[in-house]
mmCIF file of C-alpha atoms in Angstrom:
data_model
loop_
_atom_site.group_PDB
_atom_site.id
_atom_site.type_symbol
_atom_site.label_atom_id
_atom_site.label_comp_id
_atom_site.label_asym_id
_atom_site.label_seq_id
_atom_site.Cartn_x
_atom_site.Cartn_y
_atom_site.Cartn_z
ATOM 1 C CA ALA A 1141 -10.361 11.292 11.162
ATOM 2 C CA GLN A 1142 -11.105 10.142 7.486
ATOM 3 C CA THR A 1143 -11.339 6.465 6.629
ATOM 4 C CA VAL A 1144 -11.254 4.920 3.289
ATOM 5 C CA THR A 1145 -13.102 1.460 2.844
ATOM 6 C CA GLN A 1146 -12.705 -0.821 -0.099
ATOM 7 C CA SER A 1147 -15.051 -3.811 0.458
ATOM 8 C CA GLN A 1148 -13.876 -6.136 -2.336
ATOM 9 C CA PRO A 1149 -10.456 -7.731 -1.252
ATOM 10 C CA GLU A 1150 -10.177 -9.535 -4.605
ATOM 11 C CA MET A 1151 -11.936 -9.227 -7.964
ATOM 12 C CA SER A 1152 -11.559 -11.175 -11.223
ATOM 13 C CA VAL A 1153 -12.990 -10.901 -14.683
ATOM 14 C CA GLN A 1154 -12.507 -11.718 -18.363
ATOM 15 C CA GLU A 1155 -10.314 -9.630 -20.832
ATOM 16 C CA ALA A 1156 -12.581 -6.954 -22.464
ATOM 17 C CA GLU A 1157 -15.147 -7.177 -19.799
ATOM 18 C CA THR A 1158 -16.121 -4.152 -17.754
ATOM 19 C CA VAL A 1159 -15.487 -4.186 -13.875
ATOM 20 C CA THR A 1160 -16.319 -1.912 -11.266
ATOM 21 C CA LEU A 1161 -14.362 -1.414 -8.030
ATOM 22 C CA SER A 1162 -16.125 0.167 -4.932
ATOM 23 C CA CYS A 1163 -14.861 2.505 -2.340
ATOM 24 C CA THR A 1164 -16.607 4.319 0.379
ATOM 25 C CA TYR A 1165 -14.980 7.057 2.751
ATOM 26 C CA ASP A 1166 -16.033 8.979 5.918
ATOM 27 C CA THR A 1167 -15.219 12.514 6.479
ATOM 28 C CA SER A 1168 -16.770 15.632 7.755
ATOM 29 C CA GLU A 1169 -14.955 17.870 5.270
ATOM 30 C CA SER A 1170 -17.044 19.466 2.754
ATOM 31 C CA ASN A 1171 -14.149 19.849 -0.002
ATOM 32 C CA TYR A 1172 -11.594 17.037 -0.520
ATOM 33 C CA TYR A 1173 -9.908 15.078 -3.261
ATOM 34 C CA LEU A 1174 -10.310 11.485 -4.008
ATOM 35 C CA PHE A 1175 -7.877 9.306 -6.093
ATOM 36 C CA TRP A 1176 -7.488 5.870 -7.528
ATOM 37 C CA TYR A 1177 -4.070 4.301 -7.662
ATOM 38 C CA LYS A 1178 -2.996 1.276 -9.343
ATOM 39 C CA GLN A 1179 -0.220 -0.986 -8.004
ATOM 40 C CA PRO A 1180 0.948 -3.580 -10.532
ATOM 41 C CA PRO A 1181 3.218 -6.396 -9.631
ATOM 42 C CA SER A 1182 6.216 -4.113 -9.799
ATOM 43 C CA ARG A 1183 4.690 -2.335 -6.678
ATOM 44 C CA GLN A 1184 5.310 1.052 -8.420
ATOM 45 C CA MET A 1185 2.250 3.180 -7.416
ATOM 46 C CA ILE A 1186 0.509 4.741 -10.417
ATOM 47 C CA LEU A 1187 -1.910 7.508 -10.498
ATOM 48 C CA VAL A 1188 -4.918 6.333 -12.491
ATOM 49 C CA ILE A 1189 -7.521 9.155 -11.882
ATOM 50 C CA ARG A 1190 -8.565 12.020 -9.492
ATOM 51 C CA GLN A 1191 -11.675 13.672 -8.356
ATOM 52 C CA GLU A 1192 -12.392 16.981 -6.781
ATOM 53 C CA ALA A 1193 -15.221 16.866 -4.544
ATOM 54 C CA TYR A 1194 -16.492 20.241 -5.715
ATOM 55 C CA LYS A 1195 -16.992 19.188 -9.043
ATOM 56 C CA GLN A 1196 -20.126 17.161 -9.955
ATOM 57 C CA GLN A 1197 -19.141 15.858 -13.131
ATOM 58 C CA ASN A 1198 -17.357 12.582 -13.059
ATOM 59 C CA ALA A 1199 -13.813 12.342 -13.906
ATOM 60 C CA THR A 1200 -12.783 10.098 -16.878
ATOM 61 C CA GLU A 1201 -9.395 9.075 -18.045
ATOM 62 C CA ASN A 1202 -9.571 6.791 -21.378
ATOM 63 C CA ARG A 1203 -11.048 3.506 -19.998
ATOM 64 C CA PHE A 1204 -11.246 4.690 -16.392
ATOM 65 C CA SER A 1205 -13.993 6.532 -15.191
ATOM 66 C CA VAL A 1206 -15.428 7.151 -11.758
ATOM 67 C CA ASN A 1207 -18.848 7.511 -10.126
ATOM 68 C CA PHE A 1208 -18.721 10.040 -7.525
ATOM 69 C CA GLN A 1209 -21.747 10.021 -5.200
ATOM 70 C CA LYS A 1210 -20.832 12.743 -2.568
ATOM 71 C CA ALA A 1211 -24.051 12.533 -0.438
ATOM 72 C CA ALA A 1212 -23.371 8.814 -0.210
ATOM 73 C CA LYS A 1213 -19.605 9.077 0.063
ATOM 74 C CA SER A 1214 -19.092 6.899 -2.633
ATOM 75 C CA PHE A 1215 -16.313 6.730 -5.104
ATOM 76 C CA SER A 1216 -16.430 3.860 -7.409
ATOM 77 C CA LEU A 1217 -13.969 3.152 -10.470
ATOM 78 C CA LYS A 1218 -15.134 1.463 -13.532
ATOM 79 C CA ILE A 1219 -12.707 0.021 -15.816
ATOM 80 C CA SER A 1220 -13.949 -0.593 -19.461
ATOM 81 C CA ASP A 1221 -12.612 -2.977 -21.880
ATOM 82 C CA SER A 1222 -10.498 -4.374 -19.399
ATOM 83 C CA GLN A 1223 -6.937 -5.564 -20.449
ATOM 84 C CA LEU A 1224 -4.269 -7.952 -18.992
ATOM 85 C CA GLY A 1225 -2.214 -5.052 -18.148
ATOM 86 C CA ASP A 1226 -4.829 -3.855 -15.774
ATOM 87 C CA THR A 1227 -4.151 -6.606 -13.438
ATOM 88 C CA ALA A 1228 -3.058 -4.834 -9.969
ATOM 89 C CA MET A 1229 -4.135 -3.778 -6.815
ATOM 90 C CA TYR A 1230 -6.322 -0.780 -6.851
ATOM 91 C CA PHE A 1231 -6.224 1.760 -3.900
ATOM 92 C CA CYS A 1232 -8.667 4.452 -3.248
ATOM 93 C CA ALA A 1233 -7.382 7.394 -1.482
ATOM 94 C CA PHE A 1234 -8.670 10.626 0.189
ATOM 95 C CA MET A 1235 -6.967 13.891 0.742
ATOM 96 C CA ARG A 1236 -8.375 16.828 2.338
ATOM 97 C CA VAL A 1237 -8.105 20.314 0.869
ATOM 98 C CA GLN A 1238 -7.625 22.352 4.175
ATOM 99 C CA GLY A 1239 -4.789 21.845 6.415
ATOM 100 C CA ALA A 1240 -2.042 19.056 6.238
ATOM 101 C CA GLN A 1241 -2.640 17.259 2.838
ATOM 102 C CA LYS A 1242 -1.990 13.654 3.505
ATOM 103 C CA LEU A 1243 -3.227 10.708 1.471
ATOM 104 C CA VAL A 1244 -5.487 8.277 3.279
ATOM 105 C CA PHE A 1245 -5.613 4.907 1.671
ATOM 106 C CA GLY A 1246 -7.924 2.165 1.729
ATOM 107 C CA GLN A 1247 -7.037 -1.387 1.804
ATOM 108 C CA GLY A 1248 -7.044 -2.129 -1.573
ATOM 109 C CA THR A 1249 -8.826 -4.319 -4.256
ATOM 110 C CA ARG A 1250 -6.787 -7.086 -5.875
ATOM 111 C CA LEU A 1251 -7.819 -7.323 -9.585
ATOM 112 C CA THR A 1252 -7.061 -9.966 -11.889
ATOM 113 C CA ILE A 1253 -7.882 -9.794 -15.463
ATOM 114 C CA ASN A 1254 -7.972 -13.245 -17.116
ATOM 115 C CA PRO A 1255 -7.336 -13.948 -20.980
ATOM 116 C CA SER B 146 11.696 16.870 -15.592
ATOM 117 C CA GLN B 147 10.691 15.920 -11.970
ATOM 118 C CA THR B 148 11.736 12.461 -10.928
ATOM 119 C CA ILE B 149 12.117 10.644 -7.498
ATOM 120 C CA HIS B 150 14.779 8.429 -6.421
ATOM 121 C CA GLN B 151 14.570 6.127 -3.477
ATOM 122 C CA TRP B 152 17.215 3.404 -2.564
ATOM 123 C CA PRO B 153 18.138 0.800 -1.921
ATOM 124 C CA ALA B 154 15.395 -1.269 -3.699
ATOM 125 C CA THR B 155 16.059 -4.385 -1.468
ATOM 126 C CA LEU B 156 17.318 -4.591 1.953
ATOM 127 C CA VAL B 157 17.781 -7.381 4.484
ATOM 128 C CA GLN B 158 18.877 -6.442 7.927
ATOM 129 C CA PRO B 159 19.297 -8.182 11.216
ATOM 130 C CA VAL B 160 17.412 -7.253 14.075
ATOM 131 C CA GLY B 161 18.693 -4.605 16.312
ATOM 132 C CA SER B 162 20.905 -3.099 13.417
ATOM 133 C CA PRO B 163 20.333 0.450 12.095
ATOM 134 C CA LEU B 164 18.331 1.487 9.174
ATOM 135 C CA SER B 165 18.772 4.432 6.646
ATOM 136 C CA LEU B 166 16.558 4.545 3.660
ATOM 137 C CA GLU B 167 17.077 7.630 1.428
ATOM 138 C CA CYS B 168 14.721 9.514 -0.947
ATOM 139 C CA THR B 169 15.575 12.326 -3.210
ATOM 140 C CA VAL B 170 13.637 14.441 -5.656
ATOM 141 C CA GLU B 171 14.957 16.216 -8.642
ATOM 142 C CA GLY B 172 13.264 19.015 -11.069
ATOM 143 C CA THR B 173 11.600 20.857 -8.230
ATOM 144 C CA SER B 174 12.060 22.904 -5.125
ATOM 145 C CA ASN B 175 10.252 22.764 -1.774
ATOM 146 C CA PRO B 176 8.187 19.629 -2.364
ATOM 147 C CA ASN B 177 6.169 18.003 0.087
ATOM 148 C CA LEU B 178 7.561 14.715 1.094
ATOM 149 C CA TYR B 179 6.242 11.484 2.446
ATOM 150 C CA TRP B 180 7.167 8.051 3.840
ATOM 151 C CA TYR B 181 4.724 5.273 3.671
ATOM 152 C CA ARG B 182 4.722 1.712 4.826
ATOM 153 C CA GLN B 183 2.691 -1.248 3.221
ATOM 154 C CA ALA B 184 2.563 -4.549 5.089
ATOM 155 C CA ALA B 185 2.330 -7.560 2.852
ATOM 156 C CA GLY B 186 -1.103 -7.467 0.855
ATOM 157 C CA ARG B 187 -2.361 -4.328 2.754
ATOM 158 C CA GLY B 188 -2.892 -0.759 2.246
ATOM 159 C CA LEU B 189 -0.428 2.170 2.849
ATOM 160 C CA GLN B 190 0.276 3.469 6.071
ATOM 161 C CA LEU B 191 1.438 7.073 6.412
ATOM 162 C CA LEU B 192 4.692 7.284 8.735
ATOM 163 C CA PHE B 193 6.040 10.842 8.276
ATOM 164 C CA TYR B 194 5.651 13.839 6.191
ATOM 165 C CA SER B 195 7.589 17.104 5.729
ATOM 166 C CA VAL B 196 6.421 20.451 4.325
ATOM 167 C CA GLY B 197 10.017 22.010 4.548
ATOM 168 C CA ILE B 198 13.781 21.328 5.800
ATOM 169 C CA GLY B 199 13.776 20.084 9.327
ATOM 170 C CA GLN B 200 9.976 20.197 9.498
ATOM 171 C CA ILE B 201 8.790 16.418 10.214
ATOM 172 C CA SER B 202 5.219 15.302 11.350
ATOM 173 C CA SER B 203 5.065 11.907 12.761
ATOM 174 C CA GLU B 204 1.763 10.008 12.140
ATOM 175 C CA VAL B 205 2.476 6.686 14.068
ATOM 176 C CA PRO B 206 4.824 6.394 17.231
ATOM 177 C CA GLN B 207 7.262 3.623 16.569
ATOM 178 C CA ASN B 208 10.842 2.666 16.151
ATOM 179 C CA LEU B 209 11.304 4.836 13.141
ATOM 180 C CA SER B 210 12.388 8.332 12.691
ATOM 181 C CA ALA B 211 12.612 10.738 9.646
ATOM 182 C CA SER B 212 14.881 13.855 8.682
ATOM 183 C CA ARG B 213 14.956 16.228 6.034
ATOM 184 C CA PRO B 214 18.551 17.571 5.873
ATOM 185 C CA GLN B 215 17.965 19.211 2.343
ATOM 186 C CA ASP B 216 15.203 20.699 0.523
ATOM 187 C CA ARG B 217 14.758 17.667 -1.804
ATOM 188 C CA GLN B 218 16.115 14.652 0.460
ATOM 189 C CA PHE B 219 13.995 12.762 2.945
ATOM 190 C CA ILE B 220 15.618 10.078 5.184
ATOM 191 C CA LEU B 221 13.922 7.314 6.936
ATOM 192 C CA SER B 222 15.859 5.870 9.945
ATOM 193 C CA SER B 223 16.040 3.533 12.852
ATOM 194 C CA LYS B 224 18.706 2.864 15.465
ATOM 195 C CA LYS B 225 17.549 -0.719 16.026
ATOM 196 C CA LEU B 226 15.383 -2.535 13.673
ATOM 197 C CA LEU B 227 12.516 -4.838 15.038
ATOM 198 C CA LEU B 228 11.166 -7.809 13.278
ATOM 199 C CA SER B 229 7.968 -5.908 12.897
ATOM 200 C CA ASP B 230 9.579 -3.116 10.880
ATOM 201 C CA SER B 231 9.587 -5.306 7.914
ATOM 202 C CA GLY B 232 7.734 -4.168 5.052
ATOM 203 C CA PHE B 233 7.640 -2.191 1.824
ATOM 204 C CA TYR B 234 8.542 1.503 2.189
ATOM 205 C CA LEU B 235 7.558 4.121 -0.221
ATOM 206 C CA CYS B 236 8.716 7.551 -0.387
ATOM 207 C CA ALA B 237 6.336 10.220 -2.137
ATOM 208 C CA TRP B 238 6.327 13.627 -3.132
ATOM 209 C CA ARG B 239 3.678 16.393 -3.930
ATOM 210 C CA PRO B 240 4.824 19.262 -6.120
ATOM 211 C CA SER B 241 2.403 21.869 -5.269
ATOM 212 C CA TYR B 242 -0.791 22.375 -3.016
ATOM 213 C CA ASN B 243 -3.836 20.226 -3.853
ATOM 214 C CA SER B 244 -1.727 17.901 -6.346
ATOM 215 C CA PRO B 245 -1.691 14.181 -6.165
ATOM 216 C CA LEU B 246 1.427 12.306 -4.765
ATOM 217 C CA HIS B 247 3.873 10.637 -6.897
ATOM 218 C CA PHE B 248 5.674 7.731 -5.637
ATOM 219 C CA GLY B 249 9.105 6.169 -5.676
ATOM 220 C CA ASN B 250 9.763 2.573 -6.515
ATOM 221 C CA GLY B 251 9.803 1.566 -2.949
ATOM 222 C CA THR B 252 12.351 -0.284 -0.889
ATOM 223 C CA ARG B 253 11.449 -3.944 0.233
ATOM 224 C CA LEU B 254 12.882 -4.254 3.803
ATOM 225 C CA THR B 255 13.244 -7.755 5.558
ATOM 226 C CA VAL B 256 14.176 -7.926 8.994
ATOM 227 C CA THR B 257 15.752 -11.139 10.120
#
C-alpha cells in the first residue's frame, strides 16, 4: 500500500517570503501521479499542482513549483512571493496509474502567511 | 460546465439516528465518484469509491455505506450513527482516467 508523509505539521512565514513544504511517499509503482491540494479555512479542497512521475521536468503553476525527486521519493512544494491568501492546509497526495485510481493523502501542513 | 453539488453543508444528528448525505455531478457522464472523511486537523481518509452505477468499493469497514443509484449521484448512508462518525465529509469526482479529483464543498457532521 502507498503511504504519504508530510513531516511538517505547521509552518509560518512572512508575506512575500518563499516557503517550501515537504512530502515523501512510499510506493513500489514505477508510474504514478503526485498532487498538492490546498484547503483554506472554507475547507474547500483546491488542486494546486500535479506531477506525472514519468516526467523529469518539475511542474510549475505561477508562484507554485515542485521539486520532484523520484529516486528519493520526495515531492516538495515551493511557494514564491507568498501571499496572505496562501494561508491554508496543504495536502500532498499520491495516485497510481494502474488499477483503481484513488488519491492517498498525507496528514497535511498548516501554512500561515503573516502580514 | 462540470460542477459537483454536495448537501447538506452542516448536519447535527443524535447518536443512533440515520444518515444520508448526497452528492451529484453535473455536466459529465460516467464519472468516478469518491467519499472521503476528514477528522479535525487531519488528512483525508477514503471511505468509498465508485466507477459506475451500482459499483461500490469500500476502503474501511465501518458503520457507513454508500450507494450509486444513478450515474451522477453518490449517497453516503448510515442506519445508526455513532459519536465516532463525526467529521467533515467530502465528495469528489474524476472526469477521466489519470485526471485529478475535484471536490465538493463538504458536509460538517456532528453526532451528539
